[in-house]
Short mmCIF file of C-alpha atoms in Angstrom, two decimals:
data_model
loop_
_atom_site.label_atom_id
_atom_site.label_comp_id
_atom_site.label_asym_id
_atom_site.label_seq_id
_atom_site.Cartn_x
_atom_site.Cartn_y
_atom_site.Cartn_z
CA UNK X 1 19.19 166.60 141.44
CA UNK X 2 20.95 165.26 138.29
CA UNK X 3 20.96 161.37 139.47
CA UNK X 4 17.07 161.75 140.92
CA UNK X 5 15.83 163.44 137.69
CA UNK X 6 17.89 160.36 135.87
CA UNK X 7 16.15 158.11 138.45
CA UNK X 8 12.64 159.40 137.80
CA UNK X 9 13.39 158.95 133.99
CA UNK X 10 13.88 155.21 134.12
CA UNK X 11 10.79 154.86 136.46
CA UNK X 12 8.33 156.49 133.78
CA UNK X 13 10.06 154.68 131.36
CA UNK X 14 9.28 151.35 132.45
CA UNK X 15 5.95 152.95 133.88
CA UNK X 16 5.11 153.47 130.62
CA UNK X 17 6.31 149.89 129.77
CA UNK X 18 4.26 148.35 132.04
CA UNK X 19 1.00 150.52 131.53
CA UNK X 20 1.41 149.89 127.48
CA UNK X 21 1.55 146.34 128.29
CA UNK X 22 -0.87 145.64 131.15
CA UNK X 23 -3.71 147.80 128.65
CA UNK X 24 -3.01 145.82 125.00
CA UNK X 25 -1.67 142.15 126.75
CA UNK X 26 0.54 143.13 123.42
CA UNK X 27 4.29 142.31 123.48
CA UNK X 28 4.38 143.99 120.17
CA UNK X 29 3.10 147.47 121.71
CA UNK X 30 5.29 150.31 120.87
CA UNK X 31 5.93 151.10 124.39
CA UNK X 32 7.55 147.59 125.19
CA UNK X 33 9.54 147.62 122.44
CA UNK X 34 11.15 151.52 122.29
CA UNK X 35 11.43 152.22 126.49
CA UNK X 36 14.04 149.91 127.31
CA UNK X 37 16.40 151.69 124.52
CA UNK X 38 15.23 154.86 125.94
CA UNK X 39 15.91 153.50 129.58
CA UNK X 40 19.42 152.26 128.18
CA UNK X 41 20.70 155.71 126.49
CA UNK X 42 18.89 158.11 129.06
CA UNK X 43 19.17 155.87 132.02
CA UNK X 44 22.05 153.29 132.61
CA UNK X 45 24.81 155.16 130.97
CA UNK X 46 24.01 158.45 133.39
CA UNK X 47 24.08 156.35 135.89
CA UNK X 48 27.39 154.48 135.10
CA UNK X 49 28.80 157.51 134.23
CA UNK X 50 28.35 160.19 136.91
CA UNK X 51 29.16 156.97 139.14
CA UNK X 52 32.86 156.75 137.70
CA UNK X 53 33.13 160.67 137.39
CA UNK X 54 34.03 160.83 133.82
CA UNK X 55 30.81 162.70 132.98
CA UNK X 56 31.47 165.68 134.07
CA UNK X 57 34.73 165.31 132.16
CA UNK X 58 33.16 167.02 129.32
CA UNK X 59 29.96 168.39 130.83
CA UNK X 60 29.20 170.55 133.46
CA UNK X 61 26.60 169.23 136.78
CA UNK X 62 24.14 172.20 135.27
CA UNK X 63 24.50 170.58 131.58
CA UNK X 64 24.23 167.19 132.38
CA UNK X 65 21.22 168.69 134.66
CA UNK X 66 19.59 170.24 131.54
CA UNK X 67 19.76 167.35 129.31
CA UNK X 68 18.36 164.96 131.48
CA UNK X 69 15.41 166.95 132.69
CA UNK X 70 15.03 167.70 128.82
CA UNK X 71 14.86 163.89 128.07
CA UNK X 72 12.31 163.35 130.53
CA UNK X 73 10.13 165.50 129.05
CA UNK X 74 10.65 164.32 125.42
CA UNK X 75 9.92 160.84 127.15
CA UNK X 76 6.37 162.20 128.74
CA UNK X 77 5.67 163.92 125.35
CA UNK X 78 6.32 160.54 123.77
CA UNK X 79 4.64 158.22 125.56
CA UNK X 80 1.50 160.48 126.21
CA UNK X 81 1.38 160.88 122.36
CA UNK X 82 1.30 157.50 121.91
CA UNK X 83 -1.03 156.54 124.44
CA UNK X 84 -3.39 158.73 122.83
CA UNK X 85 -2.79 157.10 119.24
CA UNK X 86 -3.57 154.06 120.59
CA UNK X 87 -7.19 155.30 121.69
CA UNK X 88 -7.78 156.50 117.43
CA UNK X 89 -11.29 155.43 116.62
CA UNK X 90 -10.86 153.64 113.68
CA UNK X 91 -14.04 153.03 111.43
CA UNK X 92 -14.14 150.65 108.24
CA UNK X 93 -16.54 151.51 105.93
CA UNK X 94 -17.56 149.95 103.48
CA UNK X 95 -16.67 145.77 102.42
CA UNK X 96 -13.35 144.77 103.56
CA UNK X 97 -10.67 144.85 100.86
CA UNK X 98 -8.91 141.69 99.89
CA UNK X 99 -5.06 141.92 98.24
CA UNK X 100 -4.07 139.70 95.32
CA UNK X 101 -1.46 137.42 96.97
CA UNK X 102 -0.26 136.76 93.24
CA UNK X 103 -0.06 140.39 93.17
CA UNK X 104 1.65 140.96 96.38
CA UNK X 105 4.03 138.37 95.53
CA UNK X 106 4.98 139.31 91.92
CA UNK X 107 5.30 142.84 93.61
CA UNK X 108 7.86 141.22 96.20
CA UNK X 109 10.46 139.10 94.27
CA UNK X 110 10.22 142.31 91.77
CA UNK X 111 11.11 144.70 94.68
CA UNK X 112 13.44 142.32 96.18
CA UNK X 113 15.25 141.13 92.43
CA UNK X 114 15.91 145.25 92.18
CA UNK X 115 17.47 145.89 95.71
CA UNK X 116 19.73 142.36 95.02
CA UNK X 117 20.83 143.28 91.90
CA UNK X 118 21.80 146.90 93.31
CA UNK X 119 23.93 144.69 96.04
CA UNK X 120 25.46 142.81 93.45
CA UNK X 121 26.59 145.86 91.59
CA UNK X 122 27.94 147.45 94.13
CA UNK X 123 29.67 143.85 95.23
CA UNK X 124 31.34 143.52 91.88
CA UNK X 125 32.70 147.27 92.26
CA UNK X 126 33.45 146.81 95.52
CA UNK X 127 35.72 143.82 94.48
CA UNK X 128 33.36 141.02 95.91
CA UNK X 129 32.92 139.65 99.34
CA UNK X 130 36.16 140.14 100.98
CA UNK X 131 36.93 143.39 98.60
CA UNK X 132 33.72 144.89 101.03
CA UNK X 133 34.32 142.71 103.98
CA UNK X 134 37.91 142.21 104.06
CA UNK X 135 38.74 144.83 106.46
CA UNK X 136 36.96 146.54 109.74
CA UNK X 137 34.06 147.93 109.32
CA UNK X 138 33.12 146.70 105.78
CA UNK X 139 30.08 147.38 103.90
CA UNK X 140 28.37 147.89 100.41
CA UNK X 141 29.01 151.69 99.14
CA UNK X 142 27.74 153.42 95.74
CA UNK X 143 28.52 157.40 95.33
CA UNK X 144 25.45 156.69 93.09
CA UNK X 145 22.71 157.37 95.69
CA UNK X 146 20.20 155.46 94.12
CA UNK X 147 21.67 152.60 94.13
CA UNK X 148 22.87 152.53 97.90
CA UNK X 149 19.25 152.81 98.77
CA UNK X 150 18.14 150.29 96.66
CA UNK X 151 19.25 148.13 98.94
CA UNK X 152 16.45 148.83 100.97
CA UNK X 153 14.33 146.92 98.70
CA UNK X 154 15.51 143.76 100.18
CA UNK X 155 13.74 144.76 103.92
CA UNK X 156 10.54 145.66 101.72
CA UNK X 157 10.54 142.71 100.02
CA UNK X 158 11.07 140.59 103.20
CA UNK X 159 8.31 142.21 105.38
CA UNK X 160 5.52 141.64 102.32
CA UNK X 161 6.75 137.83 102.15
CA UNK X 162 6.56 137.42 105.57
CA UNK X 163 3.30 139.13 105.81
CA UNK X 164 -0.12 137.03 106.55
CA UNK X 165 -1.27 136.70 102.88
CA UNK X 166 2.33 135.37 101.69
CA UNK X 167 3.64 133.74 105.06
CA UNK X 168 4.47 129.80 103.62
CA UNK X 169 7.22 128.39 105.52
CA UNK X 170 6.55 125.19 103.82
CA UNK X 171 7.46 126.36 100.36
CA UNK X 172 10.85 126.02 99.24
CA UNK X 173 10.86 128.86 96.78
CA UNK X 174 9.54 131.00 100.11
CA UNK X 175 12.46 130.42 101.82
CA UNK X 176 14.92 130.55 98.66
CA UNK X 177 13.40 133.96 98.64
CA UNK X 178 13.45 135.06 102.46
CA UNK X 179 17.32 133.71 102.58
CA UNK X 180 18.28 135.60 99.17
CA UNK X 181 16.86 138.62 100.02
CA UNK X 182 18.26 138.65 103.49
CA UNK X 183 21.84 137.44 102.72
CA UNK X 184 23.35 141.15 102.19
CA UNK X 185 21.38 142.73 105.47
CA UNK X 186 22.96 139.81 107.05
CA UNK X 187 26.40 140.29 106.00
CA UNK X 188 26.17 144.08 106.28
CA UNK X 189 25.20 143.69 109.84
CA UNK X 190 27.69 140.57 111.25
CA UNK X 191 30.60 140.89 108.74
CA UNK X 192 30.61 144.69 108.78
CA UNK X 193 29.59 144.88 112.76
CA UNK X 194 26.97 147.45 112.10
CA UNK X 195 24.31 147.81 114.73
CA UNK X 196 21.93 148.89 112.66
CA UNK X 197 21.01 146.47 109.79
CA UNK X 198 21.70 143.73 112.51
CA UNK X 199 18.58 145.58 114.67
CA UNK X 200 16.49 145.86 111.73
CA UNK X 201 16.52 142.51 110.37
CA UNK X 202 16.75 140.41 113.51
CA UNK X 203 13.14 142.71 114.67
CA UNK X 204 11.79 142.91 111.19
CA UNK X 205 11.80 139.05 110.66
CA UNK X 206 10.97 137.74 114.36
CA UNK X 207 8.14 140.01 114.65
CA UNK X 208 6.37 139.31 111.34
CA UNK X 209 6.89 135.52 111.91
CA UNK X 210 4.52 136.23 115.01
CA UNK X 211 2.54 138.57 113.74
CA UNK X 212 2.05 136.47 110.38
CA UNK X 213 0.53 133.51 112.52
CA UNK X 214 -1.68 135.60 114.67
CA UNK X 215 0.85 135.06 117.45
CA UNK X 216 2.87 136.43 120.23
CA UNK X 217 5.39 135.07 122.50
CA UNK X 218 5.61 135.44 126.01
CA UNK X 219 6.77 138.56 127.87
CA UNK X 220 9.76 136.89 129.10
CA UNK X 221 10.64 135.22 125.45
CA UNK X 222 10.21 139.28 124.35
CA UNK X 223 12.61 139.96 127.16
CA UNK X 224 15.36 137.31 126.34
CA UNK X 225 15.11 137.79 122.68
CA UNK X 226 15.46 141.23 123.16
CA UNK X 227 17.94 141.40 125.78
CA UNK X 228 19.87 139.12 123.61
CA UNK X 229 19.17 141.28 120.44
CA UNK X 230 21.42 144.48 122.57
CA UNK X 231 23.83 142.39 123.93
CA UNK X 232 24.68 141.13 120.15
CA UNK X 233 24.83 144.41 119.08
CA UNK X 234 27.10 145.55 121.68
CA UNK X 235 29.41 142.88 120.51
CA UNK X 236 29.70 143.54 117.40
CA UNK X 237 30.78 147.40 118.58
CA UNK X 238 33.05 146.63 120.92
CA UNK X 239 34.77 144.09 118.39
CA UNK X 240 34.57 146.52 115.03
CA UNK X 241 37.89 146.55 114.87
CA UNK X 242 38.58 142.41 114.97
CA UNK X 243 35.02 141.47 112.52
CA UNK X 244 35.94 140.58 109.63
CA UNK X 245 36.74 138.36 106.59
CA UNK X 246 40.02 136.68 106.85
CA UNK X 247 40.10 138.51 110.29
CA UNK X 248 43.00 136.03 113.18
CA UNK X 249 42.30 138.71 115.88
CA UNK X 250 40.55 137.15 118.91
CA UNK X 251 36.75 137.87 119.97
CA UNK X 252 36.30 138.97 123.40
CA UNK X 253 33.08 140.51 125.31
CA UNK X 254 35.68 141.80 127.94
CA UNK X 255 35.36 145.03 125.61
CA UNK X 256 31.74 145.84 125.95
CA UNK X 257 31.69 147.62 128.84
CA UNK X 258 34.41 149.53 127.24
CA UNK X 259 31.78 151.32 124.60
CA UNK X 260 29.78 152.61 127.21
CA UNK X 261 32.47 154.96 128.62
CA UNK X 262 32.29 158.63 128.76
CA UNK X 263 33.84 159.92 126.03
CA UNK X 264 32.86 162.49 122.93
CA UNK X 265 31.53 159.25 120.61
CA UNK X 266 29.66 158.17 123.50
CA UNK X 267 25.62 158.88 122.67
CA UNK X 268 24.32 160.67 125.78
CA UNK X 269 27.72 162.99 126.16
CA UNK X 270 27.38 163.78 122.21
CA UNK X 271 23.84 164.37 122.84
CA UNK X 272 24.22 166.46 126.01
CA UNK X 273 27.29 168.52 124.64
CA UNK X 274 24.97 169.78 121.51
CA UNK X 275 21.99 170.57 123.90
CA UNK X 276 24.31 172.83 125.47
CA UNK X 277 26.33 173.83 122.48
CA UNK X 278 23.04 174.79 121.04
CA UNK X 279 22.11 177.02 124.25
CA UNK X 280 24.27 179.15 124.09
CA UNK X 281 24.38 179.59 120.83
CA UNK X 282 20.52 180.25 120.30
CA UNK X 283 21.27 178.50 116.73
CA UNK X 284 18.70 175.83 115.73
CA UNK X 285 17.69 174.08 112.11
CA UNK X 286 13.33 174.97 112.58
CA UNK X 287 12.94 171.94 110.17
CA UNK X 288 15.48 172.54 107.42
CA UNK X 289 17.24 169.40 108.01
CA UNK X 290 14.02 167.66 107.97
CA UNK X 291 13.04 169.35 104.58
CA UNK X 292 16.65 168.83 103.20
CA UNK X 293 15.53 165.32 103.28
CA UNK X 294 12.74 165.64 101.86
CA UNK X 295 14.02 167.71 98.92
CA UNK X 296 16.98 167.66 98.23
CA UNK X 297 18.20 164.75 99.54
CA UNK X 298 16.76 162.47 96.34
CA UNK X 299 18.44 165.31 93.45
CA UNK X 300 21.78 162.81 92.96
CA UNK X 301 25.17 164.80 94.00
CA UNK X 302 26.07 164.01 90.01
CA UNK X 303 23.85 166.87 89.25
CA UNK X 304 23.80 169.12 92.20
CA UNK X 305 27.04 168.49 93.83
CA UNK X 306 27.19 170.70 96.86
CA UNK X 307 23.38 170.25 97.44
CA UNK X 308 23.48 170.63 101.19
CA UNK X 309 25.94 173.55 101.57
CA UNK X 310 23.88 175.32 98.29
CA UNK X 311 20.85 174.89 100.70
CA UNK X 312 21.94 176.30 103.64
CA UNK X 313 23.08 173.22 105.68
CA UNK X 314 26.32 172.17 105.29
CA UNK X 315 26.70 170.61 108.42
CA UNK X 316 24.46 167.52 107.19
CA UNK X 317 27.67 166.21 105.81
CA UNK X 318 29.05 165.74 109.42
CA UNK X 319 27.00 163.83 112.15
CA UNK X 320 23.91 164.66 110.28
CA UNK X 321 24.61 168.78 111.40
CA UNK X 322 23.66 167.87 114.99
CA UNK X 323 26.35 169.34 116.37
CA UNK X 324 26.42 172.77 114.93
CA UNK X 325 29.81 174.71 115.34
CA UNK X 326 29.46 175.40 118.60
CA UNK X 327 31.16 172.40 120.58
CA UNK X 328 35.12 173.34 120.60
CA UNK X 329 33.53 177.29 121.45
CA UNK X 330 31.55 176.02 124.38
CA UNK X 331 32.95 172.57 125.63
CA UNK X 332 36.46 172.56 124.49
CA UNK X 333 36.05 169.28 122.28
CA UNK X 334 34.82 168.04 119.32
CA UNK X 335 32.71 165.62 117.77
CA UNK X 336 33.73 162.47 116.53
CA UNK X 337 32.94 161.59 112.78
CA UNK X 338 30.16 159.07 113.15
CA UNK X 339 28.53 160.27 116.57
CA UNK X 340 25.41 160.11 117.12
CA UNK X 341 23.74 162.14 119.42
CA UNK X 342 20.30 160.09 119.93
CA UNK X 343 16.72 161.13 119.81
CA UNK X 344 16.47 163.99 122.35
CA UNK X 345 19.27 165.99 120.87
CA UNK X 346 18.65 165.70 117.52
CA UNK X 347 15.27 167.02 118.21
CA UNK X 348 16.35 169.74 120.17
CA UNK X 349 18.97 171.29 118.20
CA UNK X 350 16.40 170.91 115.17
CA UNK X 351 13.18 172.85 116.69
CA UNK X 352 14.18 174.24 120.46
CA UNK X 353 11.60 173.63 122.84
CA UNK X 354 9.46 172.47 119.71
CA UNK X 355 11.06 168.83 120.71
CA UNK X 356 8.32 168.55 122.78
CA UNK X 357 5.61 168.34 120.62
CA UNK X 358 7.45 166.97 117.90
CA UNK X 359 8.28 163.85 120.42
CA UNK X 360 4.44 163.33 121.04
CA UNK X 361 3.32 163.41 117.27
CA UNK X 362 6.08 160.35 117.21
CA UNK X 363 4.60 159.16 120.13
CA UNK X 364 0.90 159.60 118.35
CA UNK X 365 2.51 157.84 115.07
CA UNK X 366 3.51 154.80 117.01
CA UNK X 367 0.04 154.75 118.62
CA UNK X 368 -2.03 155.34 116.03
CA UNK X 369 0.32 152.96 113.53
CA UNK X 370 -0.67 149.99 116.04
CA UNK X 371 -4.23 150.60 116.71
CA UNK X 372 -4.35 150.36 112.86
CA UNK X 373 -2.55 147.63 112.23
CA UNK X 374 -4.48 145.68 114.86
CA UNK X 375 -8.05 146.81 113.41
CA UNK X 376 -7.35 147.39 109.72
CA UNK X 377 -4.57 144.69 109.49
CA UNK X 378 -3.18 143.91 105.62
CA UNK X 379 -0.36 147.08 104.46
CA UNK X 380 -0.82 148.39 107.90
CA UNK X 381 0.43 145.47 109.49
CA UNK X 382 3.51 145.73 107.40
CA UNK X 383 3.74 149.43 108.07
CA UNK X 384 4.13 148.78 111.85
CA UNK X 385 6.82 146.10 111.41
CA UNK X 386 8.56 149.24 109.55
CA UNK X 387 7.88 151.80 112.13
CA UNK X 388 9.82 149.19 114.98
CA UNK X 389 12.45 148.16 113.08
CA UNK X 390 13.00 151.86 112.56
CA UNK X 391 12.62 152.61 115.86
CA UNK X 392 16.81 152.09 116.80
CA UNK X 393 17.17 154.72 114.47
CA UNK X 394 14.91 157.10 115.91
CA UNK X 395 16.02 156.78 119.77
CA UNK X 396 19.68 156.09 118.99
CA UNK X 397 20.43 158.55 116.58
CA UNK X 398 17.31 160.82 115.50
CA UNK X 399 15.52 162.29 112.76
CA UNK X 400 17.91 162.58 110.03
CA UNK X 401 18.44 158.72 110.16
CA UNK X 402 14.28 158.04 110.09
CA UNK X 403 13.36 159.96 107.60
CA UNK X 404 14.72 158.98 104.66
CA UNK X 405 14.65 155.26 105.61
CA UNK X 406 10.84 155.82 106.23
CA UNK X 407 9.63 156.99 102.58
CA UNK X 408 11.95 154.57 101.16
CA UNK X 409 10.44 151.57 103.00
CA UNK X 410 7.16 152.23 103.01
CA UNK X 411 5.89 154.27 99.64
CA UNK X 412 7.01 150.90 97.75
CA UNK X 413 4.72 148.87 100.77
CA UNK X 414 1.53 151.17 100.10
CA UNK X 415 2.45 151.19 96.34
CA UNK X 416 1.97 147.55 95.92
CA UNK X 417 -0.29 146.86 98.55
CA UNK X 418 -2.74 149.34 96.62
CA UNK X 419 -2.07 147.35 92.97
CA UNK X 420 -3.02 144.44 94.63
CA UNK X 421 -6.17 145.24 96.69
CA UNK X 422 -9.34 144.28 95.61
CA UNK X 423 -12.88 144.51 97.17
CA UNK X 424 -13.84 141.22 98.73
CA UNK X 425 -16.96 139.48 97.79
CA UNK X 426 -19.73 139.00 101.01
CA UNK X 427 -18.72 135.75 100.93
CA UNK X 428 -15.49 135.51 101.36
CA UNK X 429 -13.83 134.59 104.17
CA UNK X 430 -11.78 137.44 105.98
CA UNK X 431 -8.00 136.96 106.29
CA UNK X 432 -5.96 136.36 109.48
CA UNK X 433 -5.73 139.49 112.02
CA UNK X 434 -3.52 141.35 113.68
CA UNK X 435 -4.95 141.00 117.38
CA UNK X 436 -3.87 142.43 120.61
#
C-alpha cells in the first residue's frame, strides 16, 4: 500500500501538471512550476528509498504509510485550491492606472543601494570576500537582524527593474544595475553552495525576462531549464564541503546521488519522523509559529533577547520547532541542525489535520496570484515572480521559511508600486500584458 499510495501521488502530481498546463497554454502556471518539486520530495526519494530498504531504517511501514497518504492529500488540497484561484473573477473598474517609471525606478536603485550597502557592511565585518567565502558553506551573517534581511532588497530591486515598465536591456546603466544588485545573491548561492538563493535568483530573473517581453518559452525549454536549475542545485549540495574560495578539493557529481539517501537530514525521513513524532504526542503549534513571525520575529534579539522561548516557542531556534521533542522518545534519533522537513510536515505539526485546508488557501494564493497578474498585470506581475521564486521554500522546507521572506519582499513591491501609480489619461496607450 505504501509504494501504490506513493505511485498515485506522482500521477496527480503531474495530472495536475498537465491539466494546469493544457487549460492556461502557460509555462509560467503555478502548477508547472511547484509539482515536479512536489513529485521530487514526495515521489522519487520514496521510491529510491523503500527500493534500497534504508527507509524503514528510521520509520516504520505504518509511518511511512501515514505520511505519504498525508502528502497526497495536502497535494489534492493544493492543487484544487489553486485551480479554483485561477477561476477568480477579476473586475477593473474604473480607468486603468499607469506607474511612474521614473518613480518605479528611483524606488529601485533606492531599494537596491539599501540592501547593497547592508551586504557591504556585513562584507567588511565579515573580513571581505574570502573572510565570508573562504571556507565551506560561506555566507553574509549580521546578529543585527535588520540588516541580514536587508539583503533582500537586492531581489526587490531586481524584479521591479526587470519588470515591463523598466525592462531596457539596451541601457548600460540597466545592466550596471541588474549585475550590482545581483552580485551578492550570486555569490551567496555558488560560493556558499546554498540551494536557496541559487533557486531564487536563477527563477526570479529568467521568468521576468519572459514575462517582461510578453513572452514564454517552450514547454520543453521550461523543462531543460528547469531540470537543469535541480540538477545545479544538487551539485552544489553534494559538493558543500569542496565550494569555496581558495578551495584545491576536486568537483565531482559522483556525490549527488549520495544526498538523496535515507538518513535523519534527508527531507521526506525528517518530514515523516515529525508526522509521527507529532502523533503520538498529540502536541501541535495551532499557528503560534506562524504568529511568532509575524510578531515577534521583527522586535531585534538586542532588546528582547530570548524572544521565542519568552513566547512560548523555543523550539523555533532549532529546525524552525518542526520537530518538537518528541523524535529520540518515539523514533530513537534525532534531528540534524539544519533539517528541513518540507511542506507537508511543517504544516502538519503546525495545525493537525488543519494542513488540509491550510494547503488549499496556498493552493488558492497561487491561483488567484496568477489570474491577477495575467488580468491586472503592473505590481501583480511582480508579486507572482515573488510567490515562485518563493515557492522552493514553501515545498522544501515550509512555512516558517515563507513567511517572513514574503512580507519582506513584497510590502516594499506594493509600497512603491502605489507611490508611483497614477491614473492614465483615455488616451494613453495601455502597457504590455501579462498574457496566458
Amino acid at each position: 500500500m505504501f509504494l501504490f499510495s506513493v505511485w498515485l501521488t506522482i500521477a496527480v502530481a503531474l495530472l495536475a501538471l498537465l491539466i494546469g498546463y493544457g487549460k492556461s497554454r502557460d509555462v509560467f502556471h503555478p502548477l508547472v512550476l511547484t509539482m515536479p518539486m512536489f513529485v521530487f520530495i514526495y515521489g522519487y526519494m520514496p521510491v529510491m528509498q523503500d527500493a534500497s530498504g534504508e527507509l524503514y531504517s528510521y520509520i516504520t511501514t505504518e509511518q511511512a504509510s501515514f505520511a505519504q497518504w498525508l502528502a497526497l492529500g495536502v497535494l489534492l488540497a493544493f492543487t484544487a485550491g489553486c485551480f479554483q484561484g485561477t477561476r477568480a473573477s477579476i473586475r477593473l473598474e474604473g480607468p486603468p492606472a499607469d506607474p511612474d517609471p521614473r518613480v518605479l525606478y528611483r524606488g529601485a536603485m533606492f531599494l537596491g543601494g539599501t540592501g547593497l550597502l547592508a551586504w557591504l557592511f556585513m562584507l567588511k565585518a565579515g573580513g571581505g570576500l574570502s573572510g565570508l567565502y573562504g571556507s565551506a558553506y560561506g555566507g553574509a551573517w549580521s546578529d543585527i537582524g535588520y540588516i541580514r534581511d536587508s539583503v533582500y532588497l537586492l531581489l526587490v530591486a531586481i524584479l521591479i527593474l526587470l519588470s515591463p515598465q523598466l525592462f531596457a536591456p539596451r541601457r548600460v546603466l540597466w545592466w550596471v544595475a541588474i549585475i550590482l544588485f545581483a552580485f551578492p545573491w550570486a555569490a551567496q548561492g555558488l560560493l556558499g553552495a546554498r540551494r536557496g538563493p541559487t533557486f531564487v535568483l536563477a527563477v526570479g530573473v529568467g521568468v521576468s525576462c519572459y514575462l517582461a517581453r510578453n513572452k514564454r518559452p517552450s514547454l520543453a525549454l521550461t523543462a531543460t531549464a528547469g531540470a537543469a536549475v535541480g540538477l545545479l542545485m544538487l551539485f552544489l549540495v553534494a559538493n558543500r564541503g569542496s565550494i569555496y574560495l581558495g578551495s584545491e578539493k576536486e568537483l565531482t557529481t559522483e556525490q549527488i546521488g549520495e544526498t538523496l539517501d535515507a538518513a535523519p537530514s534527508n527531507e521526506y525521513i525528517f518530514g515523516a519522523g515529525c508526522i509521527a513524532a507529532s502523533r503520538q504526542s498529540g502536541d501541535y503549534f495551532w499557528g503560534k509559529r506562524i504568529l511568532a513571525q509575524l510578531v515577534v520575529r521583527p522586535i531585534p534579539r538586542q532588546l528582547w533577547p530570548n524572544k521565542y522561548a519568552d513566547f512560548g516557542v523555543p523550539e523555533l531556534e532549532q529546525n524552525a520547532g518542526v520537530a518538537g521533542g518528541g523524535l529520540q522518545a518515539v523514533l530513537g534519533w534525532t534531528e540534524v541542525p539544519g533539517a528541513a522537513a518540507a511542506m507537508v510536515a511543517d504544516l502538519w505539526v503546525e495545525f493537525s489535520w488543519g494542513c488540509i485546508a491550510f494547503a488549499a488557501f496556498w493552493g488558492w494564493a497561487y491561483g488567484y496570484c496568477w489570474k491577477r497578474a495575467v488580468v491586472s498585470g503592473g505590481g501583480w506581475t511582480v508579486q507572482y515572480v515573488i510567490m515562485l521564486i518563493l515557492s522552493v521554500y514553501l515545498i522544501t522546507q515550509g512555512l516558517e521559511a515563507v513567511t517572513f521572506r514574503l512580507i519582506i519582499l513584497s510590502v516594499p513591491v506594493w509600497w512603491l508600486w502605489r507611490r508611483a501609480t497614477v491614473v492614465r489619461s483615455p488616451r494613453g496607450t495601455p502597457l504590455p500584458a501579462f498574457a496566458a
